[in-house]
Short mmCIF file of C-alpha atoms in Angstrom, two decimals:
data_model
loop_
_atom_site.label_atom_id
_atom_site.label_comp_id
_atom_site.label_asym_id
_atom_site.label_seq_id
_atom_site.Cartn_x
_atom_site.Cartn_y
_atom_site.Cartn_z
CA MET X 30 -9.32 -2.28 25.67
CA THR X 31 -6.58 0.24 24.99
CA ARG X 32 -7.62 3.85 24.70
CA GLN X 33 -5.85 6.04 22.19
CA PHE X 34 -5.32 9.73 22.79
CA ASP X 35 -4.71 12.35 20.15
CA ALA X 36 -1.74 14.70 20.20
CA GLN X 37 -3.78 17.62 21.48
CA PHE X 38 -5.08 15.66 24.47
CA LYS X 39 -1.58 14.54 25.39
CA GLN X 40 -0.20 18.05 25.11
CA ASP X 41 -3.07 19.49 27.15
CA ALA X 42 -2.58 16.82 29.82
CA VAL X 43 1.12 17.62 30.13
CA ASN X 44 0.44 21.35 30.22
CA HIS X 45 -2.21 20.81 32.91
CA TYR X 46 0.19 18.76 35.01
CA ASN X 47 2.98 21.32 34.64
CA SER X 48 0.78 24.29 35.55
CA SER X 49 -1.49 22.76 38.19
CA GLY X 50 1.00 22.02 40.93
CA LYS X 51 -0.89 18.76 41.56
CA SER X 52 0.78 15.38 41.84
CA LEU X 53 1.10 13.15 38.81
CA LYS X 54 -1.25 10.68 40.47
CA LYS X 55 -3.94 13.33 41.07
CA VAL X 56 -3.77 14.76 37.53
CA ALA X 57 -3.88 11.25 36.02
CA ALA X 58 -6.96 10.46 38.11
CA ASP X 59 -8.61 13.75 37.13
CA LEU X 60 -8.03 13.00 33.44
CA LYS X 61 -8.89 9.30 33.79
CA VAL X 62 -5.57 8.15 32.33
CA GLY X 63 -3.01 5.82 33.81
CA GLU X 64 -0.39 7.36 36.04
CA SER X 65 2.40 5.66 34.09
CA THR X 66 0.89 6.85 30.81
CA LEU X 67 0.82 10.47 31.94
CA GLY X 68 4.34 10.03 33.33
CA LYS X 69 5.57 8.89 29.91
CA TRP X 70 3.98 11.92 28.24
CA VAL X 71 5.52 14.27 30.81
CA ALA X 72 8.96 12.68 30.38
CA ALA X 73 8.68 12.83 26.59
CA ALA X 74 7.72 16.49 26.77
CA ARG X 75 10.60 17.23 29.13
CA ASP X 76 13.02 15.63 26.66
CA ASN X 77 11.49 17.50 23.71
CA ASN X 78 11.36 21.12 24.93
CA GLY X 79 7.87 20.80 26.39
CA VAL X 80 6.27 19.27 23.30
CA VAL X 81 4.75 15.80 23.39
CA ASP X 82 5.85 13.87 20.30
CA HIS X 83 2.76 12.03 19.10
CA ARG X 84 3.38 8.92 17.01
CA GLY X 85 0.24 6.87 16.86
CA SER X 86 -1.02 4.40 14.36
CA GLY X 87 -0.66 5.81 10.87
CA ASN X 88 1.19 8.88 12.00
CA TYR X 89 4.48 9.69 10.32
CA SER X 90 7.10 12.19 11.36
CA SER X 91 7.42 13.53 7.81
CA GLU X 92 5.74 13.43 4.44
CA ALA X 93 8.71 11.45 3.11
CA GLU X 94 8.11 8.66 5.65
CA LYS X 95 4.43 8.63 4.76
CA GLU X 96 5.28 8.31 1.06
CA ILE X 97 7.82 5.54 1.76
CA ALA X 98 5.19 3.59 3.75
CA ARG X 99 2.67 4.02 0.92
CA LEU X 100 5.19 2.82 -1.67
CA LYS X 101 6.20 -0.18 0.46
CA LYS X 102 2.54 -1.18 0.76
CA GLU X 103 2.07 -0.77 -2.99
CA LEU X 104 5.15 -2.93 -3.62
CA ARG X 105 3.88 -5.67 -1.26
CA ASP X 106 0.49 -5.63 -2.98
CA SER X 107 2.13 -5.88 -6.41
CA GLN X 108 4.36 -8.73 -5.29
CA ASP X 109 1.35 -10.58 -3.88
CA ALA X 110 -0.53 -10.13 -7.14
CA LEU X 111 2.48 -11.38 -9.11
CA GLU X 112 2.68 -14.51 -6.93
CA VAL X 113 -1.01 -15.22 -7.54
CA LEU X 114 -0.53 -14.83 -11.30
CA LYS X 115 2.51 -17.14 -11.25
CA LYS X 116 0.51 -19.80 -9.42
CA ALA X 117 -2.41 -19.40 -11.82
CA MET X 118 -0.13 -19.77 -14.84
CA SER X 119 1.44 -22.87 -13.29
CA ILE X 120 -1.97 -24.41 -12.72
CA LEU X 121 -3.25 -23.55 -16.19
CA SER X 122 -0.12 -24.81 -17.98
CA ASN X 123 -0.54 -28.32 -16.55
#
């Protein structure tokens, strides 16, 4: 089972690692996260001025991306409904 961590947890974990002076392995064990997972967060923070960029399921980097995703879903739903209606009309016309 994959655990998911929120942005605040990730940021706190990176801050703890940076300020503790402990090894990555020790901090990961203390926080009960994988060493490679914490390493990825630390590297991401290093590349992003100390801020962990959190992009989990359903998270969008901007409101525009969120709106685009919503509209794409709405379009798919409409297209699916149209296909069902076309099939129903085909069945009923025979």
